[in-house]
Coordinates of C-alpha atoms in Angstrom, one line a residue:
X1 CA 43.7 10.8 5.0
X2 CA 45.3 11.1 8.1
X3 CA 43.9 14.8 8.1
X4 CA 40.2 13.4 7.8
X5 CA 41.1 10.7 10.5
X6 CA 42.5 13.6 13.1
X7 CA 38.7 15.7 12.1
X8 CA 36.8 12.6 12.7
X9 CA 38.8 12.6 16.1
X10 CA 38.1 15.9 17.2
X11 CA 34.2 15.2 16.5
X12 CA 34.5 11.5 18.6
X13 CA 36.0 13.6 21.5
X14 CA 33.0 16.4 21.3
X15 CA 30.6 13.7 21.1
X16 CA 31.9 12.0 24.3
X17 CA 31.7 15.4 26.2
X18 CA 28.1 15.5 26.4
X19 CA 25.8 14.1 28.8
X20 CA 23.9 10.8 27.6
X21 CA 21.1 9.0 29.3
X22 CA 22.2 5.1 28.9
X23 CA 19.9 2.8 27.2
X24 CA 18.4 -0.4 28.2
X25 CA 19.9 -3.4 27.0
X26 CA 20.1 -7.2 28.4
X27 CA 24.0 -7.3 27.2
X28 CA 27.3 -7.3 30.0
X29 CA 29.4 -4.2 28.2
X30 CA 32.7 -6.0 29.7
X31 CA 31.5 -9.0 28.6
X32 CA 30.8 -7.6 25.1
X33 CA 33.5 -5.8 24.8
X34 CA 36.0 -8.4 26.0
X35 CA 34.5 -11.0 23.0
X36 CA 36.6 -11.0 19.5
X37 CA 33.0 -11.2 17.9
X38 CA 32.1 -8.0 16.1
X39 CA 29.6 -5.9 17.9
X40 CA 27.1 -5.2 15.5
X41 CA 24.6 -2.2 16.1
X42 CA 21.9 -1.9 14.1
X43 CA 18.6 0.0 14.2
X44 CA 16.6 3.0 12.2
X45 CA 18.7 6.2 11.7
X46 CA 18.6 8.6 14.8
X47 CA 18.0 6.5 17.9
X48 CA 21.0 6.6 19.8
X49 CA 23.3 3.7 17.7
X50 CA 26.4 6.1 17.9
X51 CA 25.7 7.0 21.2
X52 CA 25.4 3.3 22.8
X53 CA 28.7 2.7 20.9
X54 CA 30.5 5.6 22.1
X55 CA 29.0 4.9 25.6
X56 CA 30.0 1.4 25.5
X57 CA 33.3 2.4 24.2
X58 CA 34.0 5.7 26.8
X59 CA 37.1 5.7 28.9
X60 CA 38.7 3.1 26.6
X61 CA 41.7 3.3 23.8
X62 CA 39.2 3.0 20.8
X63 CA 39.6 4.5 16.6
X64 CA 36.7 5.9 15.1
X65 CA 35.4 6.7 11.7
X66 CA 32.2 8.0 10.6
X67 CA 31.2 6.7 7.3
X68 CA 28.6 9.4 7.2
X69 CA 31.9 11.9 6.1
X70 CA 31.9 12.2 2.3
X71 CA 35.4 13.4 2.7
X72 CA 36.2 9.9 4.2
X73 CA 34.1 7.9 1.3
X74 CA 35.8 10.0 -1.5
X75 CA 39.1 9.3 -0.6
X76 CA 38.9 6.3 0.8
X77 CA 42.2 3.6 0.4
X78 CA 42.0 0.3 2.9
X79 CA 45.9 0.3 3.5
X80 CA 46.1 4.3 4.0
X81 CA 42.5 4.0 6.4
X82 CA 44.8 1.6 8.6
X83 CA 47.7 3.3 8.8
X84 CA 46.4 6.8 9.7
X85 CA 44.4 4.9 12.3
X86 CA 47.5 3.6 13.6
X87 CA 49.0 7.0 14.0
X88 CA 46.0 9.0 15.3
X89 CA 45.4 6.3 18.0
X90 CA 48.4 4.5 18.7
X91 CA 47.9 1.0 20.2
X92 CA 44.4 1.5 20.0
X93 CA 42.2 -1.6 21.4
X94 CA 39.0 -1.6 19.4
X95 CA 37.9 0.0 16.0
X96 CA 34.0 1.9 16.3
X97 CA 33.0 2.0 12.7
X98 CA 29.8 4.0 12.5
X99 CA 27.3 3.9 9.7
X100 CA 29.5 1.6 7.8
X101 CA 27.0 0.5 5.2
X102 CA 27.8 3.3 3.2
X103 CA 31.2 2.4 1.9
X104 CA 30.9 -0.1 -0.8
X105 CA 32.8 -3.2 -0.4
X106 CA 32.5 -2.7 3.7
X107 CA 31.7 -6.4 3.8
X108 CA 35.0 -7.3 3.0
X109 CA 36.9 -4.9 4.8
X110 CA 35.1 -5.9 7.7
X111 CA 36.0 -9.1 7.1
X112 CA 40.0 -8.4 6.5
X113 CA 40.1 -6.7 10.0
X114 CA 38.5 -9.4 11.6
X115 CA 41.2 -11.8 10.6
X116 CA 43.7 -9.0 12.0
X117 CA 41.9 -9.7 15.1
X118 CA 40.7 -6.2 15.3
X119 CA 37.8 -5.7 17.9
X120 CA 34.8 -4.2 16.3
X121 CA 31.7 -2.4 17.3
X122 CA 30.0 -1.6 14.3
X123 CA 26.5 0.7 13.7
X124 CA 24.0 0.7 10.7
X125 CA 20.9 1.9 9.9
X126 CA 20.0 -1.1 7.5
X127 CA 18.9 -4.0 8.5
X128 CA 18.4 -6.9 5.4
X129 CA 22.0 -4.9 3.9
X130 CA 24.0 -5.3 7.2
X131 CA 22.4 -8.7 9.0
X132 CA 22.7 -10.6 5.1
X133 CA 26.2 -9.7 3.9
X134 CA 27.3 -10.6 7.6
X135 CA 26.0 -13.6 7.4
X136 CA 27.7 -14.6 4.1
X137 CA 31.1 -13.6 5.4
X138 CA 31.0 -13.3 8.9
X139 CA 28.3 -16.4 10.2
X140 CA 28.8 -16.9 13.8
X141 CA 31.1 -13.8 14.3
X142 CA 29.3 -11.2 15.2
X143 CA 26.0 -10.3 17.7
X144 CA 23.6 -7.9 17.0
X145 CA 22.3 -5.1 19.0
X146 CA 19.0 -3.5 17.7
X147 CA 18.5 0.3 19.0
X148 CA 15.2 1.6 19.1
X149 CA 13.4 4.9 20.0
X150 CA 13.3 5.7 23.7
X151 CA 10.6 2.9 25.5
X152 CA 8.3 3.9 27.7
X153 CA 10.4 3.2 30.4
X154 CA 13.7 5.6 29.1
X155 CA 11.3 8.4 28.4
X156 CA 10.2 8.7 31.6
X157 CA 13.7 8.4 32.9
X158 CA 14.7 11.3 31.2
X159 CA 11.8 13.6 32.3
X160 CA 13.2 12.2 35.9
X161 CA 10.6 9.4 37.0
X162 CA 10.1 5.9 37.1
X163 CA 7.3 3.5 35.9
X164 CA 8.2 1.3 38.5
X165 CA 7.5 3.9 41.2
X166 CA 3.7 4.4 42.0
X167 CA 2.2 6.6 40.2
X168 CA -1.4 7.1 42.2
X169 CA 1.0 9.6 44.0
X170 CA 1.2 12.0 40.8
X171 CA -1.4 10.4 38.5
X172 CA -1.7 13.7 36.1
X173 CA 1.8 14.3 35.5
X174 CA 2.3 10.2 34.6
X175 CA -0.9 10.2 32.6
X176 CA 0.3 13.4 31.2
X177 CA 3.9 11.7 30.0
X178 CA 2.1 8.5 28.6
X179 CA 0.0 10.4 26.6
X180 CA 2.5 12.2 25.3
X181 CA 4.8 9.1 24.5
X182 CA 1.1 8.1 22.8
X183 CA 1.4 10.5 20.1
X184 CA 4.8 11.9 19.8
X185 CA 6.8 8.4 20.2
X186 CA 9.9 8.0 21.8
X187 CA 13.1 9.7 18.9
X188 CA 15.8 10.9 21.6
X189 CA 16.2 14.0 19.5
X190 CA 12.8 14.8 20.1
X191 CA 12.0 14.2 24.0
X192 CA 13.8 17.2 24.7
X193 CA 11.9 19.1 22.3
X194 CA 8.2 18.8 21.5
X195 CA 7.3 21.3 19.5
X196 CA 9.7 20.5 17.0
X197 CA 8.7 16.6 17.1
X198 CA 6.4 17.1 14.2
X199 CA 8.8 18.7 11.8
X200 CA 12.5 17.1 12.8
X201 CA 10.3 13.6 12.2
X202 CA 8.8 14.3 8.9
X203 CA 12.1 15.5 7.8
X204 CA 13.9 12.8 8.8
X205 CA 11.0 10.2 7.2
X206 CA 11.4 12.4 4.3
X207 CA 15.3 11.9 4.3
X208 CA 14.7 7.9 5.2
X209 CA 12.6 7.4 2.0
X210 CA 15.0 9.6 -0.5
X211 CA 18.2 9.0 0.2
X212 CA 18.4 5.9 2.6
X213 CA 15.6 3.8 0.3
X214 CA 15.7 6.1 -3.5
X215 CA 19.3 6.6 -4.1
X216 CA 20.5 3.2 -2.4
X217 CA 18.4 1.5 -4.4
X218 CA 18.4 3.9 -8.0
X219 CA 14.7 4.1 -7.6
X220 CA 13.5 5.7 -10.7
X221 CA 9.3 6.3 -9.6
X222 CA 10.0 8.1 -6.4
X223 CA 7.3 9.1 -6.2
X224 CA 5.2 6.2 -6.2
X225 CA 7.8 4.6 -3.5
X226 CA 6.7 7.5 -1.6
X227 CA 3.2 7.1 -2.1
X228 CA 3.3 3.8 -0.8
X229 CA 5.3 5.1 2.1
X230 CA 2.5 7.7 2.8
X231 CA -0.3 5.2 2.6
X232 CA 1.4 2.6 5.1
X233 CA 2.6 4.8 7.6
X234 CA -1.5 6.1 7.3
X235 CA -2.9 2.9 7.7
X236 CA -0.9 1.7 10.5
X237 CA -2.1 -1.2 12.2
X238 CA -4.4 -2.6 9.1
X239 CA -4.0 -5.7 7.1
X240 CA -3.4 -5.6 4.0
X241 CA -1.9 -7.5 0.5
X242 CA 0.3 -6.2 -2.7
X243 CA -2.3 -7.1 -4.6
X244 CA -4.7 -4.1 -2.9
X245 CA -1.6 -1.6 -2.2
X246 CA -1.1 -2.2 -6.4
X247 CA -4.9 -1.8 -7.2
X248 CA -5.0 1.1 -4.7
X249 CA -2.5 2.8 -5.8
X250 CA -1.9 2.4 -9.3
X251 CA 1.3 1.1 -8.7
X252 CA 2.7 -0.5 -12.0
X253 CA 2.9 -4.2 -10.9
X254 CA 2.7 -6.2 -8.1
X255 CA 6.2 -7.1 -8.3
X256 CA 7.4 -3.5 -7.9
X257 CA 4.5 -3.3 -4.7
X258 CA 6.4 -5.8 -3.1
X259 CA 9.9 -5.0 -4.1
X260 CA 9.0 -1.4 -2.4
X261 CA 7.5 -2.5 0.4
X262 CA 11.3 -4.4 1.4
X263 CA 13.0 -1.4 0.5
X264 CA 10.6 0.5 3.5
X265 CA 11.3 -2.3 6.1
X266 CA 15.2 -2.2 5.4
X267 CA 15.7 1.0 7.3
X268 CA 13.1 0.2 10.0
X269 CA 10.9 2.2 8.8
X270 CA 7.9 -0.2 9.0
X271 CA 7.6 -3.8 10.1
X272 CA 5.0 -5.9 8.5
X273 CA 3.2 -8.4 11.2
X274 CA 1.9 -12.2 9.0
X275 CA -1.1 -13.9 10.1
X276 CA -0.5 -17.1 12.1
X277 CA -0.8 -20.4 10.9
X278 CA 0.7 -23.5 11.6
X279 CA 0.7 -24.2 7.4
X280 CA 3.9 -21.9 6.4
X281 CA 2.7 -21.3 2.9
X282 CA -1.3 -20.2 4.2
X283 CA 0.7 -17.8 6.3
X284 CA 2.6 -16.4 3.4
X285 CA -0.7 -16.1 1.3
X286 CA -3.0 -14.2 4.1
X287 CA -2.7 -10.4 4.8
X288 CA 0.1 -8.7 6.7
X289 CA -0.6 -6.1 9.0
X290 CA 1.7 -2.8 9.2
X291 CA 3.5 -1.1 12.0
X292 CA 5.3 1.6 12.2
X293 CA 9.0 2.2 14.3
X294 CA 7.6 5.2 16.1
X295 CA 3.9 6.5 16.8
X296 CA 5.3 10.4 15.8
X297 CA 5.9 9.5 12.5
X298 CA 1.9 8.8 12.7
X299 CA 1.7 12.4 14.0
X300 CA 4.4 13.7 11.3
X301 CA 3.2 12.1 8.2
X302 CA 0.1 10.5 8.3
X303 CA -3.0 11.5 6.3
X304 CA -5.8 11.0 9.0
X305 CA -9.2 13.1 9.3
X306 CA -9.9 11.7 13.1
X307 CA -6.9 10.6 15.7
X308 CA -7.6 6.8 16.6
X309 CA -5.8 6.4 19.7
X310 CA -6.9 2.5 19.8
X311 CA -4.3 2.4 16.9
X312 CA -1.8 4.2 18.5
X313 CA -2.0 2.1 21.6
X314 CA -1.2 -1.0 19.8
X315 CA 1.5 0.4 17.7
X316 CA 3.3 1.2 21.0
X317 CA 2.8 -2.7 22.3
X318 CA 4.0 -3.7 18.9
X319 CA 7.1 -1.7 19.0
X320 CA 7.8 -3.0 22.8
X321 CA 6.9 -6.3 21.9
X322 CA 10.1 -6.2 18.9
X323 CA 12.3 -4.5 21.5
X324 CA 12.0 -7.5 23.7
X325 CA 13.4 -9.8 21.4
X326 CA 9.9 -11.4 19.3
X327 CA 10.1 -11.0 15.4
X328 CA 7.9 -11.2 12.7
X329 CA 9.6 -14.1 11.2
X330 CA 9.6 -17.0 14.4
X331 CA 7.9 -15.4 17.1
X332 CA 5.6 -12.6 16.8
X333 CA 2.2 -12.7 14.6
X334 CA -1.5 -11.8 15.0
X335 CA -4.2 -14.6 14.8
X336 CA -7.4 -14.4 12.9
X337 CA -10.5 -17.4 14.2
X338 CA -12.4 -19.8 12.0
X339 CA -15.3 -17.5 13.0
X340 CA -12.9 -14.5 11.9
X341 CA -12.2 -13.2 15.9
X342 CA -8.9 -11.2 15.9
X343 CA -6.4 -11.3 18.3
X344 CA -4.1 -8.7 17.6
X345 CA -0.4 -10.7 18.8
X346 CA 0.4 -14.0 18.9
X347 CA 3.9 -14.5 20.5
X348 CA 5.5 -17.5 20.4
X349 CA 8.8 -19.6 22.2
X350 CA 9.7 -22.6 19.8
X351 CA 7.5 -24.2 18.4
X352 CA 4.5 -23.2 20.9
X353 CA 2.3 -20.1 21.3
X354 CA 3.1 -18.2 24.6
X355 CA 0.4 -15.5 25.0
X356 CA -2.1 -14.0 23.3
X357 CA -2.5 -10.1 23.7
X358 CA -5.1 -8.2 22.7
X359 CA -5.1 -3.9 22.6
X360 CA -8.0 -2.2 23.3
X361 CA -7.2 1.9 24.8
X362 CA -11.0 1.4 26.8
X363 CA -12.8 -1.3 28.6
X364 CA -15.6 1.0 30.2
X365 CA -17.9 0.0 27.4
X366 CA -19.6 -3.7 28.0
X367 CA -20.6 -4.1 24.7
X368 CA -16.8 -3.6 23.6
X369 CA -14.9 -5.7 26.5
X370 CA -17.7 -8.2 25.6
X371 CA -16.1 -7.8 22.0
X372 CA -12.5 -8.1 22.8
X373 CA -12.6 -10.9 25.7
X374 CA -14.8 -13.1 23.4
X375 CA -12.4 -12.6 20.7
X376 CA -9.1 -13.4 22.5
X377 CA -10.9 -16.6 24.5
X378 CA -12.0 -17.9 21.5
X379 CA -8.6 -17.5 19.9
X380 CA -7.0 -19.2 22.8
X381 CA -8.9 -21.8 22.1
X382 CA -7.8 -22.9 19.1
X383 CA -4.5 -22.0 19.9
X384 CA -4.3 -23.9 23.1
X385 CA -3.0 -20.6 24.9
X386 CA -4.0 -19.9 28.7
X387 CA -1.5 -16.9 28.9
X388 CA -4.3 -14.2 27.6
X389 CA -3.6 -10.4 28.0
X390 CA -5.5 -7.2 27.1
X391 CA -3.4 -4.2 27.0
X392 CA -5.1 -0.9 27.9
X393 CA -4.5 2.9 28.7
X394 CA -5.4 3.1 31.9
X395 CA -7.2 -0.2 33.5
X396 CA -6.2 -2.9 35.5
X397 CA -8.4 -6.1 36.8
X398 CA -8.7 -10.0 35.7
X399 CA -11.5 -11.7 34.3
X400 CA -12.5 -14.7 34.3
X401 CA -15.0 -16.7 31.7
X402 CA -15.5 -19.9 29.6
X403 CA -12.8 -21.1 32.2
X404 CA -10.4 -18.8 31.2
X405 CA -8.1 -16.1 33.1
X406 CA -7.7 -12.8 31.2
X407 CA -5.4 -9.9 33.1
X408 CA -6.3 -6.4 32.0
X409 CA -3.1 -4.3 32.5
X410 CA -2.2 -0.3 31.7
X411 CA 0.3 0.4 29.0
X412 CA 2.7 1.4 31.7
X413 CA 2.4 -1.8 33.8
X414 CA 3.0 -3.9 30.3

């Protein structure tokens, strides 16, 4: 053990070497770090969760073991885990435990350290496995950090430019880089390397679906989890029922659609946006609508004859909408009219609606802003909402009609 514990040192060490670009995030590190509450980092498989840690972490006395080591998992003993710890980083003051969902029991382990008063920052790439066990054990001990792919924002950091400087002053190259961002999303791994964005993400959905969903889970019909995988991540952005996915599909049951379809959202692979209503059981009976973590999956896997770059645009405000804090269970829905108008989010602060935003890539048409502002106006009005947004690629102006203000902003001013 203590041999595998002096490897996984080694590899923390190479790991800190190399040059990161830090993340955005609305938490103190001293202040994080200086809580006993476990750090918890959670967010789908590749988007920086180690890194943050280890960032967070650098220049510190921290342990470190990567649950991602069979080595580790095969030999694994609680006391001897401890004690080779103990020796390969004497006096250390926190404990980085990375992709600690897959040792079984890790709930309880967890829990033993944290009544050693051992200071934790944790990573996982499963959100219902990691947030629900620790809440049974640990309620009230822990905050969670969700990692995402790069925003808008970070990947034009790291190709050395700001959205907050203006960007009249080199309009093709900024147009350029959130077109790019449009259609090859934001996976660190990738920035760096666009030619390989297609292939490293269909792998890695690949891998996500048959070994973090299939073998988790002993899924015997693979292939129809996959197939539902496939046909989600194509229809991005459209409602839809288990009842359909089941007929569509042929799955065997609608119990199995639906089983499936938590299995998917559990690594954050795709979030599933519910209709709002102020009747909690109408909103459980009317369609969802599914997004996707990361518009180049759309490029990677989807089955699609024409690119529909409307879709892709509100994918993107979807994503940045989660990464500010709304979720699909409390604060963040779309809204469908008596007179079946759409607007396509609904966000919402307590127990009252906020803003309405509506996504629409191009205004230049009047017969489709016409479309879109008549929609969102009359939403607003039976919502009793004045904050009303449309989202575009490129336009900027305010509207007013009916008595209401609507601000038109660019995706990179949202």
């Amino acid at each position: 053990m203590r041999t595998i514990v002096n490897n996984q040192r080694k590899e923390r060490d190479l790991l800190l070497s190399r040059p990161y670009l830090p993340r955005h995030t609305k938490y103190d590190v001293e202040e994080l770090l200086a809580s006993r509450q476990i750090k918890l980092i959670t967010g789908p498989r590749r988007t920086g969760k180690s890194t943050e840690a280890l960032l967070m972490l650098k220049n510190r006395n921290f342990a470190y073991l990567n649950f991602d080591d069979g080595k580790l998992l095969n030999a694994w003993d609680d006391d001897l885990v401890l004690e080779s710890l103990q020796q390969v980083y004497h006096g250390f003051e926190y404990l980085l435990l990375d992709e600690v969902q897959n040792l079984d029991g890790w709930d309880l382990w967890v829990s033993k350290l944290y009544r050693l008063g051992v200071n934790m920052v944790i990573t996982g790439s499963n959100a219902k496995l990691l947030s629900s066990e620790m809440a049974t054990l640990l309620t009230g001990r822990y905050i969670q950090i969700e990692m995402l792919p790069f925003s808008l924002s970070e990947f034009f950091l790291w190709n050395h430019k700001s959205l907050s400087d203006n960007l009249s002053e080199d309009e093709a190259v900024a147009q350029s880089l959130i077109n790019d961002y449009l259609h090859f999303g934001g996976y660190p791994e990738t920035v760096a390397a666009r030619s390989l964005t297609q292939n490293y993400l269909s792998t890695l959905f690949d891998s996500i679906v048959w070994k973090d969903i299939a073998k988790r889970h002993n899924v015997r019909n693979v292939e129809d989890l996959n197939n539902l995988a496939m046909y989600l991540v194509s229809n991005f952005c459209n409602p839809f029922s288990a009842n359909e996915l089941t007929d569509a599909l042929g799955m065997s049951s609608v119990a199995t659609t639906k089983k499936f379809m938590g299995y998917l959202r559990e690594p954050y692979l795709f979030y599933y946006l519910p209709r709002y209503n102020n009747k909690l059981k109408l909103m459980k009976k009317a369609p969802q609508k599914v997004y996707v973590v990361d518009n180049g999956f759309v490029a990677a896997k989807a089955f699609s004859l024409s690119e529909n770059l409307g879709r892709l645009l509100e994918n993107q405000v979807f994503i940045e909408l989660v990464r500010r804090g709304f979720d699909t269970e409390r604060s963040l829905f779309y809204y469908r009219s008596r007179n079946d108008k759409e607007t396509d989010f609904v966000t919402r602060r307590g127990p009252h609606v906020d803003s309405l935003i509506q996504v629409c890539y191009d205004l230049a048409s009047e017969k489709t802003l016409k479309r879109e502002v008549d929609s969102l106006i009359e939403c607003a009005g039976e919502l009793k909402c004045q904050n009303l947004l449309i989202v575009t690629m490129s336009e900027e102006r305010r509207i007013e009609k009916n008595g209401y203000v609507v601000k038109v902003l660019p995706i990179n001013k949202f």
